[in-house]
GROMACS .gro file of C-alpha atoms in nm:
model
  405
    1MET     CA    1   5.194   7.855  13.126
    2HIS     CA    2   5.031   7.680  13.420
    3GLU     CA    3   4.794   7.490  13.185
    4THR     CA    4   5.088   7.379  12.971
    5THR     CA    5   5.275   7.253  13.277
    6THR     CA    6   4.968   7.062  13.397
    7LEU     CA    7   4.928   6.913  13.048
    8LEU     CA    8   5.287   6.791  13.045
    9VAL     CA    9   5.254   6.636  13.390
   10GLU     CA   10   4.928   6.457  13.307
   11VAL     CA   11   5.041   6.331  12.967
   12GLY     CA   12   5.382   6.224  13.096
   13ALA     CA   13   5.240   6.040  13.397
   14LEU     CA   14   4.977   5.860  13.190
   15LEU     CA   15   5.222   5.757  12.917
   16LEU     CA   16   5.460   5.625  13.182
   17LEU     CA   17   5.175   5.425  13.334
   18LEU     CA   18   5.088   5.286  12.990
   19GLY     CA   19   5.447   5.176  12.943
   20LEU     CA   20   5.439   4.988  13.273
   21LEU     CA   21   5.102   4.832  13.190
   22GLY     CA   22   5.228   4.727  12.847
   23ARG     CA   23   5.529   4.557  13.003
   24LEU     CA   24   5.305   4.389  13.262
   25SER     CA   25   5.066   4.258  12.997
   26ARG     CA   26   5.346   4.108  12.790
   27ARG     CA   27   5.495   3.942  13.094
   28PHE     CA   28   5.164   3.759  13.146
   29GLY     CA   29   5.115   3.700  12.774
   30ILE     CA   30   4.794   3.904  12.733
   31SER     CA   31   4.696   4.195  12.511
   32PRO     CA   32   4.757   4.538  12.671
   33ILE     CA   33   4.430   4.679  12.529
   34PRO     CA   34   4.206   4.595  12.829
   35LEU     CA   35   4.462   4.747  13.066
   36TYR     CA   36   4.481   5.066  12.856
   37LEU     CA   37   4.100   5.092  12.868
   38LEU     CA   38   4.088   5.040  13.243
   39ALA     CA   39   4.354   5.310  13.287
   40GLY     CA   40   4.136   5.548  13.086
   41LEU     CA   41   3.835   5.464  13.303
   42ALA     CA   42   4.035   5.526  13.619
   43PHE     CA   43   4.143   5.874  13.509
   44GLY     CA   44   3.842   5.982  13.300
   45HIS     CA   45   3.501   6.131  13.377
   46GLY     CA   46   3.374   5.981  13.702
   47GLY     CA   47   3.703   5.798  13.759
   48LEU     CA   48   3.934   5.795  14.059
   49LEU     CA   49   4.143   6.094  13.950
   50PRO     CA   50   4.001   6.279  13.646
   51LEU     CA   51   4.257   6.434  13.411
   52ASN     CA   52   4.105   6.746  13.256
   53ALA     CA   53   4.396   6.936  13.106
   54SER     CA   54   4.507   6.653  12.877
   55GLU     CA   55   4.168   6.542  12.741
   56GLU     CA   56   4.194   6.746  12.422
   57PHE     CA   57   4.545   6.613  12.357
   58PHE     CA   58   4.425   6.255  12.393
   59ALA     CA   59   4.123   6.325  12.172
   60VAL     CA   60   4.347   6.433  11.884
   61GLY     CA   61   4.595   6.155  11.959
   62ALA     CA   62   4.314   5.898  11.948
   63GLU     CA   63   4.213   6.011  11.598
   64ILE     CA   64   4.574   5.984  11.482
   65GLY     CA   65   4.600   5.641  11.645
   66VAL     CA   66   4.314   5.495  11.442
   67ILE     CA   67   4.452   5.651  11.122
   68LEU     CA   68   4.800   5.505  11.180
   69LEU     CA   69   4.663   5.161  11.261
   70LEU     CA   70   4.471   5.155  10.933
   71VAL     CA   71   4.747   5.294  10.710
   72MET     CA   72   4.984   5.033  10.851
   73LEU     CA   73   4.736   4.759  10.763
   74GLY     CA   74   4.702   4.906  10.414
   75LEU     CA   75   5.079   4.895  10.365
   76GLU     CA   76   5.066   4.515  10.397
   77TYR     CA   77   4.855   4.474  10.082
   78SER     CA   78   4.858   4.587   9.719
   79ALA     CA   79   4.571   4.749   9.529
   80ASN     CA   80   4.515   4.434   9.324
   81GLU     CA   81   4.494   4.224   9.641
   82LEU     CA   82   4.239   4.469   9.784
   83VAL     CA   83   4.014   4.455   9.478
   84GLY     CA   84   4.036   4.076   9.463
   85ASN     CA   85   3.959   4.039   9.832
   86LEU     CA   86   3.665   4.281   9.814
   87ARG     CA   87   3.514   4.090   9.524
   88SER     CA   88   3.555   3.755   9.694
   89ALA     CA   89   3.437   3.891  10.032
   90ALA     CA   90   3.122   4.066   9.903
   91PRO     CA   91   2.896   3.775  10.015
   92ALA     CA   92   3.068   3.779  10.355
   93GLY     CA   93   2.996   4.151  10.378
   94LEU     CA   94   2.628   4.085  10.315
   95ILE     CA   95   2.623   3.810  10.579
   96ASP     CA   96   2.803   4.046  10.816
   97ALA     CA   97   2.537   4.315  10.770
   98VAL     CA   98   2.246   4.075  10.819
   99PHE     CA   99   2.396   3.886  11.114
  100ASN     CA  100   2.519   4.190  11.307
  101ALA     CA  101   2.297   4.487  11.222
  102LEU     CA  102   1.968   4.302  11.283
  103PRO     CA  103   2.042   4.222  11.653
  104GLY     CA  104   2.083   4.591  11.737
  105PHE     CA  105   1.780   4.689  11.529
  106ALA     CA  106   1.558   4.426  11.692
  107PHE     CA  107   1.692   4.501  12.042
  108ALA     CA  108   1.596   4.871  12.018
  109LEU     CA  109   1.247   4.782  11.894
  110LEU     CA  110   1.202   4.534  12.179
  111LEU     CA  111   1.294   4.811  12.424
  112GLY     CA  112   1.032   5.035  12.262
  113TRP     CA  113   1.279   5.302  12.149
  114GLY     CA  114   1.136   5.352  11.800
  115TRP     CA  115   1.265   5.282  11.449
  116VAL     CA  116   1.517   5.570  11.433
  117ALA     CA  117   1.688   5.448  11.750
  118ALA     CA  118   1.674   5.098  11.601
  119VAL     CA  119   1.863   5.217  11.291
  120VAL     CA  120   2.123   5.381  11.518
  121LEU     CA  121   2.172   5.073  11.739
  122ALA     CA  122   2.195   4.856  11.427
  123GLY     CA  123   2.505   5.051  11.326
  124VAL     CA  124   2.651   5.019  11.676
  125THR     CA  125   2.629   4.637  11.670
  126TRP     CA  126   2.719   4.599  11.303
  127VAL     CA  127   3.069   4.743  11.270
  128SER     CA  128   3.379   4.588  11.423
  129SER     CA  129   3.658   4.812  11.552
  130SER     CA  130   3.928   4.841  11.288
  131GLY     CA  131   4.161   5.005  11.538
  132VAL     CA  132   4.127   4.737  11.805
  133ILE     CA  133   4.149   4.450  11.555
  134ALA     CA  134   4.454   4.598  11.385
  135LYS     CA  135   4.626   4.621  11.723
  136VAL     CA  136   4.529   4.264  11.815
  137LEU     CA  137   4.655   4.121  11.484
  138ASN     CA  138   4.985   4.301  11.531
  139ASP     CA  139   5.022   4.197  11.898
  140LEU     CA  140   4.952   3.832  11.816
  141GLY     CA  141   5.179   3.827  11.511
  142ARG     CA  142   4.897   3.734  11.272
  143VAL     CA  143   4.936   4.004  11.006
  144GLY     CA  144   5.082   3.748  10.765
  145ASN     CA  145   4.830   3.471  10.842
  146ARG     CA  146   4.610   3.327  10.567
  147GLU     CA  147   4.290   3.442  10.737
  148THR     CA  148   4.405   3.803  10.782
  149PRO     CA  149   4.308   3.917  10.428
  150VAL     CA  150   3.957   3.781  10.499
  151ILE     CA  151   3.940   3.981  10.822
  152LEU     CA  152   4.063   4.295  10.647
  153SER     CA  153   3.814   4.249  10.363
  154VAL     CA  154   3.526   4.238  10.609
  155LEU     CA  155   3.660   4.546  10.789
  156VAL     CA  156   3.706   4.742  10.466
  157ILE     CA  157   3.356   4.651  10.347
  158GLU     CA  158   3.221   4.768  10.684
  159ASP     CA  159   3.414   5.095  10.662
  160LEU     CA  160   3.293   5.153  10.306
  161ALA     CA  161   2.939   5.074  10.420
  162MET     CA  162   2.980   5.332  10.696
  163ALA     CA  163   3.062   5.590  10.431
  164LEU     CA  164   2.703   5.535  10.313
  165TYR     CA  165   2.542   5.469  10.651
  166LEU     CA  166   2.672   5.775  10.840
  167PRO     CA  167   2.531   6.041  10.604
  168LEU     CA  168   2.200   5.855  10.600
  169VAL     CA  169   2.170   5.820  10.978
  170THR     CA  170   2.285   6.182  11.024
  171ALA     CA  171   2.000   6.297  10.801
  172LEU     CA  172   1.752   6.081  10.993
  173LEU     CA  173   1.868   6.216  11.329
  174ALA     CA  174   1.848   6.573  11.201
  175GLY     CA  175   1.490   6.519  11.090
  176ALA     CA  176   1.589   6.589  10.728
  177GLY     CA  177   1.374   6.484  10.435
  178LEU     CA  178   1.449   6.214  10.183
  179LEU     CA  179   1.593   6.464   9.933
  180LYS     CA  180   1.864   6.593  10.168
  181GLY     CA  181   1.945   6.244  10.287
  182GLY     CA  182   1.972   6.123   9.927
  183ILE     CA  183   2.209   6.406   9.836
  184SER     CA  184   2.436   6.325  10.132
  185LEU     CA  185   2.434   5.958  10.038
  186ALA     CA  186   2.520   6.030   9.673
  187ALA     CA  187   2.811   6.256   9.776
  188ALA     CA  188   2.949   5.984  10.001
  189VAL     CA  189   2.928   5.720   9.727
  190LEU     CA  190   3.104   5.948   9.477
  191THR     CA  191   3.384   6.026   9.723
  192VAL     CA  192   3.452   5.660   9.800
  193VAL     CA  193   3.462   5.567   9.431
  194VAL     CA  194   3.699   5.854   9.343
  195VAL     CA  195   3.940   5.786   9.631
  196LEU     CA  196   3.949   5.412   9.556
  197ALA     CA  197   4.005   5.472   9.182
  198VAL     CA  198   4.291   5.715   9.247
  199ALA     CA  199   4.454   5.476   9.496
  200ILE     CA  200   4.445   5.186   9.248
  201ARG     CA  201   4.525   5.367   8.922
  202TYR     CA  202   4.780   5.623   9.037
  203GLY     CA  203   4.929   5.463   9.346
  204HIS     CA  204   5.260   5.389   9.173
  205LEU     CA  205   5.306   5.761   9.102
  206ILE     CA  206   5.269   5.838   9.473
  207SER     CA  207   5.532   5.578   9.561
  208THR     CA  208   5.767   5.728   9.300
  209ALA     CA  209   5.726   6.077   9.448
  210LEU     CA  210   5.829   5.954   9.796
  211SER     CA  211   6.192   5.849   9.814
  212ALA     CA  212   6.277   5.548  10.031
  213LYS     CA  213   6.641   5.665  10.056
  214ASP     CA  214   6.567   5.961  10.284
  215PRO     CA  215   6.403   5.834  10.607
  216GLU     CA  216   6.316   6.179  10.741
  217ALA     CA  217   6.153   6.295  10.418
  218LEU     CA  218   5.975   5.962  10.379
  219LEU     CA  219   5.834   5.972  10.732
  220LEU     CA  220   5.709   6.329  10.693
  221GLY     CA  221   5.573   6.264  10.346
  222VAL     CA  222   5.382   5.945  10.428
  223LEU     CA  223   5.249   6.078  10.758
  224GLY     CA  224   5.145   6.407  10.601
  225LEU     CA  225   4.976   6.240  10.305
  226THR     CA  226   4.793   5.996  10.532
  227LEU     CA  227   4.659   6.266  10.765
  228LEU     CA  228   4.566   6.486  10.468
  229ILE     CA  229   4.366   6.218  10.287
  230ALA     CA  230   4.205   6.098  10.612
  231GLY     CA  231   4.102   6.455  10.697
  232ILE     CA  232   3.958   6.518  10.352
  233ALA     CA  233   3.768   6.189  10.366
  234ALA     CA  234   3.620   6.284  10.704
  235LYS     CA  235   3.522   6.629  10.576
  236LEU     CA  236   3.334   6.463  10.292
  237GLN     CA  237   3.140   6.244  10.537
  238VAL     CA  238   3.354   5.941  10.453
  239SER     CA  239   3.545   5.742  10.713
  240ALA     CA  240   3.892   5.878  10.788
  241ALA     CA  241   3.989   5.514  10.844
  242VAL     CA  242   3.895   5.430  10.485
  243GLY     CA  243   4.108   5.719  10.356
  244ALA     CA  244   4.407   5.609  10.563
  245PHE     CA  245   4.372   5.246  10.455
  246LEU     CA  246   4.363   5.346  10.088
  247VAL     CA  247   4.680   5.554  10.128
  248GLY     CA  248   4.854   5.243  10.260
  249ILE     CA  249   4.717   5.042   9.967
  250ALA     CA  250   4.845   5.303   9.719
  251LEU     CA  251   5.205   5.280   9.842
  252SER     CA  252   5.414   4.990   9.721
  253GLY     CA  253   5.768   4.855   9.686
  254PRO     CA  254   6.059   4.985   9.895
  255VAL     CA  255   5.856   5.292   9.996
  256ALA     CA  256   5.593   5.074  10.164
  257HIS     CA  257   5.858   4.858  10.333
  258HIS     CA  258   6.055   5.150  10.478
  259ALA     CA  259   5.739   5.340  10.571
  260THR     CA  260   5.626   5.042  10.777
  261GLU     CA  261   5.951   5.045  10.973
  262LEU     CA  262   5.938   5.421  11.031
  263LEU     CA  263   5.572   5.440  11.131
  264SER     CA  264   5.567   5.139  11.365
  265PRO     CA  265   5.679   5.329  11.681
  266LEU     CA  266   5.431   5.609  11.610
  267ARG     CA  267   5.154   5.357  11.558
  268ASP     CA  268   5.225   5.191  11.893
  269LEU     CA  269   5.226   5.526  12.074
  270PHE     CA  270   4.906   5.667  11.928
  271ALA     CA  271   4.725   5.332  11.933
  272ALA     CA  272   4.773   5.325  12.310
  273VAL     CA  273   4.645   5.684  12.325
  274PHE     CA  274   4.334   5.578  12.130
  275PHE     CA  275   4.241   5.308  12.379
  276VAL     CA  276   4.309   5.532  12.678
  277PHE     CA  277   4.094   5.810  12.535
  278PHE     CA  278   3.805   5.569  12.490
  279GLY     CA  279   3.822   5.501  12.862
  280LEU     CA  280   3.872   5.869  12.951
  281VAL     CA  281   3.543   5.977  12.792
  282THR     CA  282   3.345   5.692  12.951
  283ASN     CA  283   3.183   5.762  13.287
  284PRO     CA  284   3.178   5.441  13.493
  285MET     CA  285   2.871   5.567  13.681
  286ASP     CA  286   2.660   5.549  13.364
  287MET     CA  287   2.724   5.179  13.324
  288PRO     CA  288   2.529   4.998  13.604
  289PRO     CA  289   2.169   5.076  13.489
  290VAL     CA  290   2.231   4.943  13.137
  291LEU     CA  291   2.493   4.681  13.214
  292LEU     CA  292   2.265   4.375  13.193
  293PRO     CA  293   2.099   4.473  12.860
  294ALA     CA  294   2.441   4.564  12.720
  295LEU     CA  295   2.583   4.229  12.833
  296LEU     CA  296   2.298   4.035  12.671
  297LEU     CA  297   2.337   4.230  12.347
  298ALA     CA  298   2.715   4.183  12.354
  299VAL     CA  299   2.694   3.806  12.403
  300PHE     CA  300   2.445   3.763  12.121
  301SER     CA  301   2.614   3.997  11.872
  302MET     CA  302   2.963   3.868  11.946
  303THR     CA  303   2.834   3.519  11.868
  304THR     CA  304   2.694   3.637  11.535
  305LYS     CA  305   3.023   3.814  11.458
  306VAL     CA  306   3.218   3.493  11.524
  307ALA     CA  307   2.981   3.316  11.284
  308THR     CA  308   3.044   3.588  11.025
  309GLY     CA  309   3.422   3.550  11.037
  310TYR     CA  310   3.402   3.171  11.048
  311LEU     CA  311   3.180   3.153  10.738
  312ALA     CA  312   3.385   3.412  10.550
  313ALA     CA  313   3.709   3.223  10.618
  314ARG     CA  314   3.551   2.888  10.526
  315ARG     CA  315   3.431   3.035  10.197
  316ALA     CA  316   3.789   3.149  10.130
  317GLY     CA  317   3.919   2.794  10.180
  318ILE     CA  318   4.081   2.857  10.520
  319ALA     CA  319   4.117   2.557  10.751
  320GLU     CA  320   3.922   2.540  11.076
  321PRO     CA  321   4.181   2.700  11.310
  322GLY     CA  322   4.198   3.002  11.078
  323ARG     CA  323   3.819   3.022  11.065
  324TRP     CA  324   3.800   3.049  11.442
  325ARG     CA  325   4.083   3.304  11.448
  326ALA     CA  326   3.895   3.515  11.193
  327GLY     CA  327   3.564   3.497  11.377
  328LEU     CA  328   3.701   3.569  11.724
  329ALA     CA  329   3.922   3.852  11.599
  330LEU     CA  330   3.619   4.037  11.458
  331THR     CA  331   3.425   4.056  11.787
  332PRO     CA  332   3.539   4.397  11.926
  333ARG     CA  333   3.333   4.704  11.843
  334GLY     CA  334   3.482   5.048  11.897
  335GLU     CA  335   3.537   5.381  11.725
  336PHE     CA  336   3.248   5.374  11.477
  337SER     CA  337   3.003   5.254  11.740
  338ILE     CA  338   3.096   5.542  11.967
  339VAL     CA  339   3.071   5.790  11.677
  340ILE     CA  340   2.724   5.662  11.592
  341ALA     CA  341   2.609   5.685  11.953
  342GLY     CA  342   2.753   6.037  11.969
  343LEU     CA  343   2.544   6.139  11.668
  344ALA     CA  344   2.234   6.018  11.850
  345VAL     CA  345   2.320   6.220  12.163
  346ALA     CA  346   2.360   6.544  11.964
  347ALA     CA  347   2.059   6.476  11.740
  348THR     CA  348   1.768   6.709  11.674
  349TYR     CA  349   1.538   6.408  11.648
  350PRO     CA  350   1.447   6.282  12.000
  351VAL     CA  351   1.621   5.953  12.079
  352ASN     CA  352   1.602   5.761  12.406
  353PRO     CA  353   1.876   5.903  12.635
  354LYS     CA  354   1.969   5.553  12.753
  355LEU     CA  355   2.096   5.465  12.405
  356ALA     CA  356   2.433   5.638  12.453
  357ALA     CA  357   2.497   5.469  12.789
  358LEU     CA  358   2.393   5.132  12.646
  359ALA     CA  359   2.621   5.175  12.345
  360THR     CA  360   2.915   5.275  12.564
  361ALA     CA  361   2.872   4.980  12.800
  362TYR     CA  362   2.826   4.746  12.503
  363VAL     CA  363   3.139   4.868  12.327
  364LEU     CA  364   3.342   4.851  12.646
  365ILE     CA  365   3.236   4.488  12.704
  366THR     CA  366   3.333   4.385  12.351
  367VAL     CA  367   3.658   4.583  12.350
  368VAL     CA  368   3.774   4.429  12.678
  369THR     CA  369   3.668   4.071  12.602
  370GLY     CA  370   3.739   4.071  12.227
  371PRO     CA  371   4.121   4.078  12.249
  372LEU     CA  372   4.107   3.806  12.512
  373LEU     CA  373   3.881   3.588  12.298
  374ALA     CA  374   4.113   3.639  12.000
  375ARG     CA  375   4.383   3.449  12.188
  376LEU     CA  376   4.168   3.137  12.240
  377PRO     CA  377   4.274   2.958  11.916
  378ASP     CA  378   4.636   2.970  12.039
  379THR     CA  379   4.562   2.799  12.372
  380PRO     CA  380   4.648   2.429  12.418
  381TRP     CA  381   4.295   2.324  12.518
  382PHE     CA  382   4.142   2.492  12.211
  383LYS     CA  383   4.393   2.321  11.982
  384GLN     CA  384   4.309   1.988  12.150
  385TRP     CA  385   3.938   2.055  12.096
  386LEU     CA  386   4.005   2.120  11.725
  387ARG     CA  387   4.204   1.796  11.697
  388THR     CA  388   3.916   1.607  11.861
  389ARG     CA  389   3.671   1.760  11.612
  390ALA     CA  390   3.899   1.671  11.321
  391ALA     CA  391   3.931   1.311  11.444
  392ALA     CA  392   3.553   1.284  11.479
  393ALA     CA  393   3.509   1.423  11.127
  394ARG     CA  394   3.753   1.167  10.985
  395ALA     CA  395   3.570   0.889  11.162
  396VAL     CA  396   3.238   0.994  11.011
  397SER     CA  397   3.355   1.085  10.661
  398PRO     CA  398   3.603   0.903  10.434
  399LEU     CA  399   3.728   1.239  10.308
  400PRO     CA  400   4.034   1.384  10.482
  401ALA     CA  401   3.967   1.672  10.718
  402PRO     CA  402   4.140   2.009  10.648
  403THR     CA  403   4.485   2.038  10.796
  404ALA     CA  404   4.564   2.307  11.052
  405ASP     CA  405   4.698   2.640  10.929
   0.00000   0.00000   0.00000
């Protein structure tokens, strides 16, 4: 009984604080994500006032938060749009892998950590945070922008790539042979293909089974289906985020519209929990020794991620403001990077113990600065800079420069 009471006090106090921080951030016109993370750091391991009783609650809530963020993004798009975007964004996905996995790989080799640690750090720097980016797009009102499908295509390709990468890196860290690693990889590929095929071919049947006329039944049905598919995907070594996104893709029509309205408050609640939990499990005392290397890696890899989004949006015919919005929105790393670092910590294969601290500091830097950078294209001075560039381009070339989105 005492533990339950303590849990209620801790959760209630922290949620109240998040509400106040959210209101404060909106008053100053900034994203609440950095404030949520700082709150987690203040009350997590090594913080000012550690909260122990509620950690398990926030761990589960964080998982649900990522799942809800991704299913809500999936509800915005149809299966045909997904397939079309994936086909058109395949070259961007390849550029993304080359530009953003190689910095981590090379950085680990330069530090002398060995090739297995290099493979692990490559995954940490490669994948953007779907949860953070989904929250940023929603906060900035960009879900309906022309560049958003490009951003989502890159994220989905990354998540699908993680379905192949995670089993492989798990086998490497366990010291397994090529045969076991190959079997894990084949199982992951088969699972992704089956889930995607079911979502595209039979999605209309799922929408028919869920009535939009009964809000309570619709909420329970969509939420239950999303958690079920996400859990099964995770059990099969596939990203739970991919499973949740495909559930959103499978739903269409009035069901998707009403589900969006019903799930929005839950998404906001558990998304905040996700960002707080990330701070709760990060010990600020582990940061100073690796802060400079993490900062250097963050600056370099965030630059390559901006280039990735910019090139992907340009290839899709998006004008220059949208290209910058796409590139800057992709800079945060998050949940996958922490999962990958966690695999290295618990590995049988010996990996440099500094890797986990470096990954945590790196992710924290990108998660705090990423949402702030995403707002740059909306600032007056950035818009003036774009107009100056457009005028210079018109002066050099007789062809008209692209108009602003």
